[in-house]
Coordinates of C-alpha atoms in Angstrom, one line a residue:
Chain A
M1 CA 0.1 0.2 -0.1
K2 CA 1.3 3.3 -0.8
S3 CA 2.9 5.5 2.1
E4 CA 1.5 9.2 2.9
F5 CA 5.2 10.2 1.4
E6 CA 4.4 8.4 -1.7
F7 CA 1.3 9.5 -2.3
I8 CA 2.1 13.3 -1.8
T9 CA 5.3 12.8 -4.3
N10 CA 2.6 11.6 -6.5
L11 CA 0.3 14.1 -6.2
K12 CA 2.9 17.1 -6.4
N13 CA 4.5 15.2 -9.9
K14 CA 1.0 14.9 -11.5
Y15 CA 0.1 18.5 -10.6
S16 CA 3.4 20.4 -10.5
L17 CA 3.3 21.5 -7.5
N18 CA 6.8 22.6 -7.2
K19 CA 6.4 24.5 -3.5
I20 CA 5.3 21.1 -1.8
G21 CA 7.8 18.6 -0.5
D22 CA 9.7 20.4 2.0
D23 CA 9.2 21.0 5.7
C24 CA 7.7 24.0 4.8
A25 CA 6.5 26.0 1.5
V26 CA 8.6 29.1 0.5
L27 CA 6.6 32.0 -1.1
P28 CA 8.1 35.6 -1.9
K29 CA 6.7 38.0 0.5
D30 CA 8.7 41.3 -0.4
S31 CA 11.6 42.8 -1.9
K32 CA 14.0 41.5 1.3
T33 CA 12.1 38.3 2.3
D34 CA 10.3 35.2 1.8
L35 CA 7.4 33.8 3.9
V36 CA 7.7 29.9 4.6
I37 CA 4.7 28.3 5.9
T38 CA 3.9 24.8 7.2
T39 CA 0.6 22.9 8.3
D40 CA 0.4 19.9 10.6
L41 CA -3.0 17.6 11.1
L42 CA -2.9 15.8 14.5
V43 CA -5.7 13.3 15.1
E44 CA -6.7 11.8 18.3
D45 CA -5.6 8.2 18.9
I46 CA -3.6 8.5 16.0
D47 CA -1.0 11.3 17.1
F48 CA -2.0 11.5 20.5
R49 CA -4.2 10.1 23.4
L50 CA -6.5 11.9 25.6
L51 CA -5.2 9.6 28.3
W52 CA -2.0 10.2 28.5
T53 CA -1.9 14.0 27.8
K54 CA -3.2 17.0 29.0
P55 CA -5.5 19.9 27.2
D56 CA -2.5 22.6 27.8
F57 CA 0.2 20.0 26.8
L58 CA -2.0 19.3 23.6
G59 CA -2.2 22.9 22.8
H60 CA 1.7 23.1 23.3
K61 CA 2.6 20.2 21.3
S62 CA -0.1 21.2 18.2
L63 CA 1.9 24.6 18.0
A64 CA 5.3 23.1 18.2
V65 CA 5.9 20.4 15.5
S66 CA 4.8 23.3 13.5
L67 CA 7.4 25.7 14.8
S68 CA 10.1 22.9 14.4
D69 CA 9.3 22.9 10.4
V70 CA 10.0 26.8 10.5
A71 CA 13.2 26.2 12.3
A72 CA 14.1 23.6 10.0
M73 CA 13.8 26.2 6.9
G74 CA 16.1 28.8 9.2
G75 CA 12.8 30.6 9.4
K76 CA 11.9 33.0 12.5
P77 CA 8.3 32.0 13.6
V78 CA 5.6 34.8 13.1
W79 CA 2.2 33.7 13.2
S80 CA -0.1 30.5 13.5
M81 CA -3.4 29.8 12.9
V82 CA -4.9 26.5 14.8
S83 CA -8.0 24.8 13.5
I84 CA -9.4 22.5 16.6
G85 CA -12.9 20.2 16.0
V86 CA -13.7 18.6 19.2
P87 CA -16.8 16.3 20.4
E88 CA -19.8 17.5 21.9
A89 CA -19.1 16.2 25.5
I90 CA -15.4 17.8 25.0
W91 CA -17.3 21.2 24.2
K92 CA -19.1 21.4 27.4
T93 CA -15.8 21.2 29.6
D94 CA -12.8 23.8 29.6
F95 CA -10.6 22.0 27.4
V96 CA -10.6 23.7 24.7
E97 CA -9.9 26.8 26.9
K98 CA -6.8 24.8 28.6
F99 CA -5.9 24.0 25.0
Y100 CA -5.4 27.5 24.1
E101 CA -3.8 28.4 27.0
G102 CA -0.8 25.8 26.1
Y103 CA -0.6 26.9 22.4
I104 CA -0.7 30.4 23.7
R105 CA 1.5 30.1 26.2
L106 CA 4.6 28.6 23.8
A107 CA 3.5 31.4 21.1
R108 CA 4.2 34.3 23.4
K109 CA 7.7 32.9 24.3
F110 CA 8.8 32.7 20.5
N111 CA 6.7 35.8 19.6
V112 CA 4.2 34.4 17.8
E113 CA 0.7 36.0 16.8
L114 CA -1.9 34.0 16.7
I115 CA -4.0 35.6 13.8
G116 CA -6.9 33.0 13.1
G117 CA -8.3 29.5 13.0
D118 CA -11.5 27.3 13.4
V119 CA -13.6 26.1 15.6
S120 CA -15.9 23.1 15.3
K121 CA -17.6 20.2 16.4
T122 CA -16.9 16.5 15.8
P123 CA -18.6 13.1 15.9
D124 CA -16.4 11.6 18.3
K125 CA -12.7 12.5 18.1
I126 CA -10.5 15.7 18.7
V127 CA -9.1 16.8 15.4
I128 CA -6.3 19.7 15.4
D129 CA -4.4 21.5 12.5
S130 CA -1.9 24.1 13.2
I131 CA -0.4 26.1 11.0
V132 CA 3.0 28.6 11.5
A133 CA 4.5 30.9 9.1
G134 CA 7.9 32.4 9.5
E135 CA 10.2 34.8 7.5
V136 CA 13.8 34.1 6.3
K137 CA 15.7 36.6 3.9
K138 CA 15.0 36.4 0.2
G139 CA 16.3 33.1 -1.3
K140 CA 17.8 31.8 2.2
A141 CA 15.3 29.2 3.4
I142 CA 17.3 26.2 3.9
L143 CA 16.2 23.2 2.2
R144 CA 16.3 19.3 2.4
S145 CA 17.9 19.3 -1.6
G146 CA 21.4 21.3 -0.5
A147 CA 23.4 18.8 0.8
K148 CA 26.6 17.9 -1.0
V149 CA 28.8 15.0 -1.2
G150 CA 31.3 15.3 1.5
D151 CA 29.2 17.5 4.2
L152 CA 29.4 16.5 7.3
I153 CA 26.0 15.3 9.3
F154 CA 24.8 17.6 12.5
V155 CA 22.0 17.1 15.0
S156 CA 21.2 20.1 17.8
G157 CA 20.8 17.8 20.6
E158 CA 19.8 14.4 21.8
L159 CA 17.7 11.5 20.4
G160 CA 15.0 9.2 21.3
G161 CA 13.9 10.5 24.0
A162 CA 10.0 11.6 23.0
S163 CA 9.7 7.8 21.4
G164 CA 11.2 6.5 25.0
G165 CA 8.2 8.9 26.4
L166 CA 6.1 7.0 24.3
K167 CA 6.6 4.0 25.1
L168 CA 6.3 4.5 28.9
L169 CA 3.1 5.9 28.5
M170 CA 2.0 2.8 26.3
D171 CA 3.1 0.9 28.9
N172 CA 0.7 2.4 31.5
I173 CA 3.8 4.2 33.9
L174 CA 1.2 6.8 34.7
N175 CA -0.8 4.3 36.9
N176 CA 2.4 3.9 38.5
E177 CA 3.0 5.6 41.7
F178 CA 6.5 6.0 41.8
I179 CA 8.0 8.0 38.5
N180 CA 11.8 8.8 38.5
I181 CA 13.1 12.1 37.0
W182 CA 14.4 10.5 33.8
L183 CA 11.2 8.7 33.2
E184 CA 9.5 12.2 33.8
N185 CA 11.8 13.7 31.6
L186 CA 11.1 11.1 28.7
I187 CA 7.4 11.9 29.1
S188 CA 7.9 15.4 29.2
R189 CA 10.0 15.2 25.6
Q190 CA 6.9 13.3 24.1
L191 CA 4.1 15.4 25.4
Q192 CA 5.6 19.0 25.4
P193 CA 8.8 19.0 23.2
L194 CA 10.1 22.2 22.6
P195 CA 10.5 23.0 19.3
K196 CA 14.2 24.5 18.2
S197 CA 13.0 27.8 16.7
S198 CA 15.9 30.1 18.4
I199 CA 18.4 27.6 17.0
G200 CA 17.3 27.3 13.3
R201 CA 16.9 30.8 13.4
R202 CA 20.4 31.6 13.9
L203 CA 21.5 29.1 11.6
G204 CA 19.0 30.3 8.9
F205 CA 20.4 33.6 9.5
T206 CA 24.3 32.3 9.3
Q207 CA 23.6 30.1 6.4
I208 CA 26.0 27.5 7.9
P209 CA 23.8 24.5 6.9
S210 CA 23.9 23.1 3.1
A211 CA 20.5 21.1 3.9
M212 CA 18.0 21.0 7.2
I213 CA 15.2 18.8 8.2
D214 CA 13.6 18.5 11.4
L215 CA 13.6 15.0 13.1
S216 CA 9.7 14.1 13.6
D217 CA 9.6 11.1 12.1
G218 CA 13.2 9.7 13.4
L219 CA 16.8 9.6 12.5
S220 CA 16.4 6.8 10.4
S221 CA 13.6 8.2 7.7
D222 CA 14.0 11.9 8.0
L223 CA 18.4 11.5 7.1
N224 CA 16.4 9.6 4.2
H225 CA 13.8 12.4 3.2
L226 CA 17.0 14.7 3.0
C227 CA 19.2 12.6 1.3
R228 CA 16.6 11.7 -1.1
A229 CA 16.0 15.5 -1.9
S230 CA 19.7 16.0 -2.3
Q231 CA 19.9 13.3 -4.5
V232 CA 23.4 11.8 -1.9
G233 CA 23.4 8.8 0.4
A234 CA 25.2 9.2 3.8
K235 CA 27.2 7.3 6.4
I236 CA 26.8 7.6 10.4
Y237 CA 28.2 6.1 13.1
A238 CA 26.3 4.8 15.7
E239 CA 28.6 5.5 18.7
K240 CA 28.4 9.2 17.8
I241 CA 24.7 9.5 17.6
P242 CA 24.1 11.4 20.8
I243 CA 21.4 9.2 22.8
D244 CA 18.7 10.8 24.9
S245 CA 21.0 10.4 28.5
N246 CA 17.4 9.7 29.8
L247 CA 17.1 6.4 28.4
V248 CA 19.2 4.5 30.7
G249 CA 15.6 4.9 33.0
I250 CA 14.6 2.3 31.1
S251 CA 16.9 0.3 29.1
N252 CA 20.5 -0.8 30.4
S253 CA 20.9 -1.9 26.8
F254 CA 22.8 0.2 24.0
E255 CA 21.4 -1.9 21.1
S256 CA 17.9 -1.0 22.4
R257 CA 19.2 2.7 23.1
I258 CA 20.1 3.6 19.8
N259 CA 17.1 2.0 18.6
Y260 CA 15.0 4.7 20.3
A261 CA 17.9 7.4 18.8
L262 CA 17.4 5.9 15.3
N263 CA 13.8 5.0 14.6
G264 CA 11.5 6.9 17.5
G265 CA 9.8 10.2 16.3
E266 CA 9.1 13.6 18.0
D267 CA 12.2 14.6 19.2
F268 CA 12.2 18.0 17.1
E269 CA 16.1 18.3 17.1
L270 CA 17.4 19.2 13.9
L271 CA 19.5 17.7 11.1
F272 CA 21.5 19.5 9.1
T273 CA 24.6 19.3 7.0
V274 CA 27.5 21.5 6.5
S275 CA 30.6 21.9 4.0
P276 CA 33.7 20.8 5.7
N277 CA 35.5 24.2 5.1
I278 CA 32.7 26.0 7.2
F279 CA 32.5 24.1 9.6
F280 CA 36.2 24.2 10.7
S281 CA 36.2 27.6 9.9
R282 CA 33.7 28.1 12.9
E283 CA 34.1 25.2 14.9
S284 CA 33.4 27.0 18.2
F285 CA 30.0 27.9 17.1
F286 CA 29.6 24.4 17.0
I287 CA 31.2 23.6 20.2
K288 CA 29.3 26.2 21.7
R289 CA 26.0 25.1 21.1
G290 CA 26.5 21.3 21.8
F291 CA 25.8 20.3 17.8
L292 CA 27.2 17.0 17.1
C293 CA 28.7 15.6 14.1
I294 CA 27.2 12.1 13.4
G295 CA 28.6 11.7 10.0
E296 CA 29.1 12.4 6.2
V297 CA 27.4 12.7 3.4
T298 CA 28.2 10.2 0.3
A299 CA 27.9 9.7 -3.4
N300 CA 25.6 6.3 -2.8
A301 CA 22.4 8.3 -3.5
E302 CA 19.3 7.5 -1.3
I303 CA 21.9 4.8 0.8
I304 CA 22.2 5.0 4.8
E305 CA 25.2 3.3 6.4
L306 CA 25.2 3.0 9.7
I307 CA 29.1 2.0 11.3
T308 CA 28.7 0.1 14.3
N309 CA 32.0 -0.7 15.8
G310 CA 33.9 -0.8 12.4
E311 CA 30.7 -2.6 10.8
S312 CA 28.7 -0.8 8.4
R313 CA 25.2 -2.1 7.2
I314 CA 22.5 -0.1 5.1
L315 CA 20.1 1.6 7.7
E316 CA 16.1 1.0 6.5
S317 CA 14.0 4.0 7.0
K318 CA 12.0 3.1 10.2
G319 CA 10.5 6.3 11.0
F320 CA 6.9 6.8 13.4
R321 CA 5.4 7.8 10.3
H322 CA 5.9 9.8 6.9
S323 CA 4.6 13.5 7.0
Chain B
M1 CA -24.0 26.4 26.6
K2 CA -22.1 28.4 24.8
S3 CA -21.6 28.8 20.9
E4 CA -18.3 28.6 19.1
F5 CA -19.1 32.4 18.3
E6 CA -19.0 33.2 21.7
F7 CA -15.8 30.9 22.6
I8 CA -14.3 33.1 19.9
T9 CA -15.0 36.2 20.6
N10 CA -13.5 35.7 24.7
L11 CA -10.8 34.0 23.4
K12 CA -10.2 36.8 21.2
N13 CA -10.5 39.3 24.3
K14 CA -8.6 37.4 27.0
Y15 CA -5.4 37.2 24.9
S16 CA -6.0 40.5 22.7
L17 CA -6.3 38.8 19.7
N18 CA -7.3 41.2 17.5
K19 CA -6.4 39.8 13.8
I20 CA -9.4 37.7 14.7
G21 CA -12.9 37.9 13.7
D22 CA -13.4 38.7 10.0
D23 CA -13.6 36.7 7.5
C24 CA -9.8 36.3 6.9
A25 CA -6.7 37.9 9.1
V26 CA -5.0 40.7 7.8
L27 CA -1.5 40.8 7.3
P28 CA 1.1 43.1 5.7
K29 CA 2.7 41.5 3.0
D30 CA 4.8 44.1 1.0
S31 CA 4.4 47.8 0.7
K32 CA 1.6 47.9 -1.4
T33 CA -0.3 44.7 -0.3
D34 CA -2.0 42.9 2.4
L35 CA -2.1 39.2 2.7
V36 CA -5.5 37.8 3.7
I37 CA -6.0 34.5 5.1
T38 CA -8.6 32.2 6.6
T39 CA -8.7 28.7 7.2
D40 CA -12.2 26.1 7.2
L41 CA -12.4 23.1 9.0
L42 CA -14.9 20.3 7.7
V43 CA -15.3 17.2 9.2
E44 CA -17.6 14.2 7.9
D45 CA -21.1 13.8 9.6
I46 CA -20.8 17.6 10.7
D47 CA -20.1 19.3 7.9
F48 CA -20.8 16.5 5.3
R49 CA -21.7 13.0 4.8
L50 CA -19.9 10.2 2.2
L51 CA -23.2 8.7 1.0
W52 CA -24.8 12.3 -0.3
T53 CA -21.2 13.7 -2.1
K54 CA -18.5 12.3 -3.8
P55 CA -14.9 12.6 -3.3
D56 CA -14.3 15.2 -6.0
F57 CA -17.2 17.2 -5.0
L58 CA -15.8 17.2 -1.7
G59 CA -12.6 18.4 -2.5
H60 CA -14.3 21.1 -4.7
K61 CA -16.2 22.4 -1.7
S62 CA -13.5 22.4 0.8
L63 CA -11.6 24.7 -1.3
A64 CA -14.4 26.8 -1.8
V65 CA -15.4 27.8 1.3
S66 CA -12.2 29.1 2.1
L67 CA -12.0 30.9 -1.4
S68 CA -15.3 32.4 -0.1
D69 CA -13.8 34.0 2.5
V70 CA -11.0 35.7 0.6
A71 CA -13.8 37.1 -1.4
A72 CA -15.6 38.4 1.0
M73 CA -12.3 40.4 2.0
G74 CA -12.3 42.0 -1.5
G75 CA -9.4 39.7 -2.0
K76 CA -7.6 37.8 -5.4
P77 CA -6.8 34.3 -4.0
V78 CA -3.2 33.6 -4.6
W79 CA -2.4 29.9 -2.5
S80 CA -3.7 27.3 -0.5
M81 CA -2.8 24.5 1.3
V82 CA -5.3 21.6 2.2
S83 CA -5.0 19.1 5.4
I84 CA -6.9 15.7 5.0
G85 CA -7.2 12.9 7.5
V86 CA -8.9 9.9 6.6
P87 CA -9.3 6.2 8.1
E88 CA -7.6 3.5 7.0
A89 CA -10.3 1.8 4.6
I90 CA -10.4 5.1 2.8
W91 CA -6.9 5.4 2.3
K92 CA -6.9 1.9 0.3
T93 CA -9.4 3.0 -2.5
D94 CA -8.8 6.1 -5.1
F95 CA -10.5 8.6 -2.5
V96 CA -8.0 10.9 -1.6
E97 CA -6.9 11.1 -5.1
K98 CA -10.3 11.9 -6.4
F99 CA -10.6 14.4 -3.4
Y100 CA -7.4 16.1 -5.1
E101 CA -8.7 16.2 -8.3
G102 CA -11.9 18.1 -7.4
Y103 CA -9.8 20.8 -5.0
I104 CA -7.3 21.3 -7.8
R105 CA -10.0 21.6 -10.7
L106 CA -11.2 24.7 -8.7
A107 CA -7.7 26.3 -7.7
R108 CA -7.1 26.0 -11.4
K109 CA -10.1 28.1 -12.2
F110 CA -9.4 31.0 -10.0
N111 CA -5.2 30.3 -10.5
V112 CA -4.7 29.2 -7.0
E113 CA -1.4 28.0 -6.4
L114 CA -1.8 24.6 -3.9
I115 CA 1.5 25.2 -1.8
G116 CA 1.3 22.4 0.9
G117 CA -0.6 20.1 3.4
D118 CA -0.8 17.0 5.3
V119 CA -2.1 14.0 4.6
S120 CA -2.6 11.9 7.6
K121 CA -4.9 8.9 9.1
T122 CA -7.7 9.0 11.3
P123 CA -9.0 6.2 13.4
D124 CA -12.9 6.5 11.8
K125 CA -14.2 9.9 10.7
I126 CA -13.0 11.9 7.4
V127 CA -11.2 15.4 8.7
I128 CA -10.5 18.2 6.2
D129 CA -8.7 21.5 6.9
S130 CA -8.4 23.9 3.6
I131 CA -6.6 26.9 4.0
V132 CA -6.3 30.0 1.1
A133 CA -4.4 33.2 1.4
G134 CA -5.5 36.5 -1.4
E135 CA -4.0 39.8 -1.6
V136 CA -5.9 43.1 -1.3
K137 CA -4.4 46.7 -1.9
K138 CA -2.9 47.6 1.4
G139 CA -5.2 48.9 3.7
K140 CA -8.2 48.0 1.5
A141 CA -9.3 44.6 2.6
I142 CA -13.2 44.9 3.0
L143 CA -14.0 44.4 6.6
R144 CA -17.3 43.4 8.0
S145 CA -16.9 46.5 10.9
G146 CA -16.9 49.0 8.4
A147 CA -21.3 49.4 7.8
K148 CA -22.4 52.8 8.4
V149 CA -26.4 53.8 9.3
G150 CA -28.1 54.6 6.4
D151 CA -26.3 52.6 4.0
L152 CA -28.0 49.9 1.8
I153 CA -27.4 46.5 2.0
F154 CA -26.9 44.0 -0.9
V155 CA -26.6 40.4 -1.7
S156 CA -24.7 38.9 -4.8
G157 CA -26.9 36.6 -6.0
E158 CA -30.1 34.0 -4.9
L159 CA -30.3 32.6 -1.6
G160 CA -31.6 29.5 0.3
G161 CA -30.2 27.0 -2.6
A162 CA -27.9 25.0 -0.6
S163 CA -29.8 24.5 2.3
G164 CA -32.9 23.2 -0.1
G165 CA -30.5 21.0 -1.6
L166 CA -29.3 19.6 2.0
K167 CA -33.1 19.0 2.6
L168 CA -33.3 17.0 -0.4
L169 CA -29.9 14.5 0.6
M170 CA -31.5 14.6 4.2
D171 CA -34.7 13.3 2.8
N172 CA -32.6 10.6 0.8
I173 CA -33.8 12.3 -2.5
L174 CA -30.7 10.4 -4.0
N175 CA -32.4 7.0 -3.8
N176 CA -35.3 8.6 -6.1
E177 CA -35.4 7.5 -10.1
F178 CA -36.2 10.7 -11.2
I179 CA -35.0 14.4 -9.8
N180 CA -35.8 17.0 -11.9
I181 CA -33.4 20.0 -12.7
W182 CA -34.7 22.1 -10.0
L183 CA -34.0 19.5 -7.5
E184 CA -30.5 18.7 -9.4
N185 CA -30.0 22.4 -9.0
L186 CA -30.5 22.6 -5.7
I187 CA -28.2 19.7 -4.7
S188 CA -25.6 21.2 -6.9
R189 CA -25.5 24.6 -4.8
Q190 CA -24.7 22.4 -1.6
L191 CA -22.5 20.0 -3.3
Q192 CA -20.7 22.7 -5.3
P193 CA -20.8 25.6 -4.4
L194 CA -19.1 28.3 -6.8
P195 CA -17.5 30.9 -4.5
K196 CA -17.6 34.3 -5.6
S197 CA -13.9 35.2 -6.2
S198 CA -14.3 37.3 -9.3
I199 CA -17.2 39.3 -7.9
G200 CA -15.5 39.6 -4.4
R201 CA -12.2 40.7 -6.0
R202 CA -14.1 43.3 -8.2
L203 CA -15.5 44.9 -5.1
G204 CA -12.5 45.1 -3.4
F205 CA -11.3 46.6 -6.0
T206 CA -13.5 49.3 -6.7
Q207 CA -13.5 49.8 -3.2
I208 CA -17.6 49.9 -3.6
P209 CA -18.8 48.3 0.0
S210 CA -18.6 49.7 3.5
A211 CA -18.5 46.3 4.8
M212 CA -18.6 42.5 3.4
I213 CA -19.3 39.0 4.8
D214 CA -19.9 35.8 2.7
L215 CA -23.2 33.7 3.5
S216 CA -21.5 30.7 4.9
D217 CA -24.0 30.6 8.0
G218 CA -27.0 31.7 6.3
L219 CA -28.2 35.5 6.2
S220 CA -30.0 35.8 9.3
S221 CA -26.8 34.6 11.3
D222 CA -24.2 36.4 8.8
L223 CA -26.2 40.0 8.9
N224 CA -25.9 39.8 12.4
H225 CA -22.4 39.4 12.7
L226 CA -21.7 42.2 10.0
C227 CA -24.2 44.3 12.4
R228 CA -22.3 43.1 15.3
A229 CA -18.9 43.9 14.4
S230 CA -20.1 47.3 13.0
Q231 CA -22.0 48.5 16.1
V232 CA -25.1 49.2 13.5
G233 CA -28.5 47.2 13.0
A234 CA -30.7 46.4 9.9
K235 CA -33.9 46.4 8.7
I236 CA -34.7 44.0 5.4
Y237 CA -37.6 43.7 3.3
A238 CA -38.8 40.1 3.0
E239 CA -40.1 40.6 -0.8
K240 CA -36.8 42.2 -1.5
I241 CA -34.9 39.1 -0.7
P242 CA -33.8 37.0 -3.6
I243 CA -35.1 33.5 -3.1
D244 CA -33.6 31.0 -5.0
S245 CA -35.4 30.1 -8.1
N246 CA -35.2 26.5 -7.8
L247 CA -37.0 26.3 -4.5
V248 CA -40.1 26.3 -5.7
G249 CA -39.6 22.4 -6.6
I250 CA -39.8 21.7 -3.3
S251 CA -42.2 24.0 -1.8
N252 CA -45.1 26.1 -3.0
S253 CA -45.2 28.2 -0.1
F254 CA -43.2 31.6 0.2
E255 CA -43.2 31.6 3.8
S256 CA -41.2 27.9 3.6
R257 CA -39.1 29.2 0.8
I258 CA -37.9 32.5 2.2
N259 CA -37.2 30.5 5.7
Y260 CA -34.6 29.1 3.3
A261 CA -33.2 31.9 2.2
L262 CA -33.1 33.7 5.7
N263 CA -31.7 30.5 7.4
G264 CA -30.2 28.3 5.4
G265 CA -26.3 28.9 5.2
E266 CA -23.7 27.6 2.4
D267 CA -25.0 29.7 -0.2
F268 CA -21.4 31.2 -0.3
E269 CA -23.0 34.5 -2.1
L270 CA -21.5 37.9 -0.7
L271 CA -23.3 40.3 1.6
F272 CA -22.3 44.1 1.6
T273 CA -23.3 47.3 2.4
V274 CA -22.7 50.3 0.2
S275 CA -23.1 54.2 0.8
P276 CA -26.3 55.5 -1.1
N277 CA -23.9 58.1 -2.6
I278 CA -22.1 55.5 -4.1
F279 CA -24.9 53.3 -5.4
F280 CA -26.5 56.3 -6.8
S281 CA -23.5 57.5 -8.8
R282 CA -22.8 53.8 -9.8
E283 CA -26.0 52.3 -10.4
S284 CA -25.3 50.3 -13.6
F285 CA -22.3 48.7 -11.9
F286 CA -25.1 46.9 -9.4
I287 CA -27.6 46.3 -12.3
K288 CA -25.2 44.6 -14.5
R289 CA -24.1 42.1 -12.3
G290 CA -27.3 41.1 -10.5
F291 CA -26.6 42.7 -7.2
L292 CA -29.9 43.5 -5.2
C293 CA -30.9 45.5 -2.9
I294 CA -32.4 43.9 0.2
G295 CA -32.4 46.9 3.0
E296 CA -30.6 49.0 4.9
V297 CA -28.4 49.6 7.8
T298 CA -30.1 51.5 10.6
A299 CA -28.9 52.8 14.2
N300 CA -30.6 50.0 16.4
A301 CA -27.4 48.2 17.0
E302 CA -27.3 44.6 16.6
I303 CA -31.1 44.7 15.5
I304 CA -32.5 43.1 12.7
E305 CA -35.9 43.8 11.5
L306 CA -37.7 42.0 9.0
I307 CA -40.3 43.9 7.1
T308 CA -43.2 41.8 5.5
N309 CA -45.9 42.8 3.9
G310 CA -45.3 46.4 5.5
E311 CA -45.2 44.5 9.3
S312 CA -42.0 44.4 11.2
R313 CA -40.5 41.5 13.2
I314 CA -37.3 41.4 14.7
L315 CA -35.3 38.7 13.4
E316 CA -33.4 35.8 15.0
S317 CA -30.5 34.1 14.1
K318 CA -31.0 31.1 13.1
G319 CA -28.3 30.2 10.9
F320 CA -26.6 26.8 9.9
R321 CA -23.9 27.0 12.2
H322 CA -21.5 29.5 13.8
S323 CA -17.9 29.6 12.3

C-alpha cells in the first residue's frame, strides 16, 4: 500500500506542485523576505491519546510541531493559525480553553501571533490543524535538497527521548505511583517537546547548513528524506549519535537505546549538513551550541550506512510516520 | 452552552488577538499589498456525509468555503494548503486522489496554487482543513466592521438553494429514480458551491462596499455578524430577498422558501453594504451584476428587522452554524 510520502510525491508530480515537499513551502513576501509556511494535522488516537496528555500540553505540542518545521527552514516564526474540532462532550468542559492556554503560552515564548483559526464540533474524536508561518531572507530558506557529497552531518541535540516517553505511556507508566526523574523527562519530551526555534533561526541567519530537516519522523526516516531530496547518501556512526541520557532509565542495552535514537520520532531536534570548510572555520560555533557531528554525506544516492564498531550496514527507514 | 462564536469572542478578548474575528485575518505583505488568510475545518458527519457526496465534490467544496472567505475581504485568492485525514479503509481506495482532483480543478479555475498541506490517517472519520490566502491593496481589505447607518444592504445572488439541497439529501432524494432539474440544481448548490471569487475581487478593487461578509451561516446569522462588528442594526424586506428559483421545486409556500433564504447556510453569496451616494453614482455597476438591494443599515445596534407586507418583526439568528 502506498505511504503518505509516496502519495504526496505522486500528487506533486501529477499537478506540478513545485512548492510541496520540504518542511515548509517558500513564498515570496516582499523584496527582502520570503515567507515559509507549514501545516500539521493531529488526530486523536493516531497522534495523541487523551488518557496520556493534558489539554494545555496538547495545545503546546500542536504549535510545537509546526514551529519545528519553520525552524528547519532557518525561519523566524511570525504568526500562526489553529483549527480544532472536538466532540460535544469535550466542548462542554474547559478542554478547549486549556488547549489554547498551552498553545498561547508557547506562542508568546517565541513571539508568534495567533491570527486565526476555526472551532468546530466532531462526532467523536478531537482533530487539530496547526499552521505556522515564518520569515527568512529572500532566497535563503534552508532546503532539504542542498546537501553535497562530503558535507558533515549534524544534529542539534539528544535523540530518542520522545519515543522513550511514548513507550512509557503505552506501558501505562502513569498508573505507577513512583516515576523517577529520568522517566519524567522522557514523558515530557513526548508531551511537551520544545521546538528548536532559536537555533533554527540562528542557522538560517548564518547560512551555515547546506541542507536541513527537523527530526519528526525519526533519524533513519528524516535522514532518508534529506538524502532523497539532495540526491545523495549518508554514512553515520552509531557511537557518535547523541542518545537521550534519560533512556538509561528504561534500558541498560545500548542496542535498545540506539534503536530509540535511530527510529523513534518526535524529538524535534534539527538535522543538518555543513560543508567541511565552513565547519572547520567556525568550530567554536558548533561546540558552543553542542551540535554533534554524526557522519558525512556520500555519493551513494539514497543509501544510508550505519557504522557500528567499524562494521557497516544499510539503515532502513523505520520512522515513526511519514509526513 | 457557549456557542463557537462566543468562545472565539472570549478568546480574542482574553489574549488580545486583534486579527481574529473577520472572514480572514489581514497581514502586511509588502509596501503595496496585504495578505488575507483563512482556514476552515470540515468534519465528516458534521459538515458533510459520504453517502451524499463524491470525493471530487468534497475536494471542490473544501476549497470553495475558504475561497469564499477571501472573496468576502475583497481579495484575489493566490495560494492554498489543504490537510486531509482519512481512515485506513478510505486510504486504500482512490478517494484521496479524487478529492485532490476536485480541489485542484477549482484551484486552477481561479489560478490558486496549492503550496502545501498534510495527509494523515484517522481512526474513523474524514477531516479536512482548508487554508486559502489572497491579496488586497494595502489597507483596502473590506471588513465586516465598516457598515454605516443609512448604507444600503446588497446580496450578490439568490439564497436558500444550498440548504434546499441539504434538505433533499436528508430526505434521501438520491434514492429516487427521477430527479428534476430544480432538485438537481439545489443539490449542486449544496455539494459544489461556486465561490464568488471574481465578484469579491471586483468589489475589493472598486472599494464599493463599506462592509462585507460571505453567506456561509445563513442571511440571518451573517447579517447579525456584520451588524455586531459594525455596531449597527439592519432592516431588510422579505419581498426583496432573492430566493433561489429552484426552491419552487420543493415548496409552493413563500413562507417556507423565504425561510430557506433567511436561515439556510452555505450559499456562499456575498452580503455587503454600500453608501447611498456610491450606489446612486454607479447604479449600472449593480444592475449589470445582478446585485440586489434587500434593505438598509439602521442605528438599532445588533437588531435586525424583517419587514413582510409592511409589518416589522425582529429577526433572530437561526443560522446553519457559527464559524
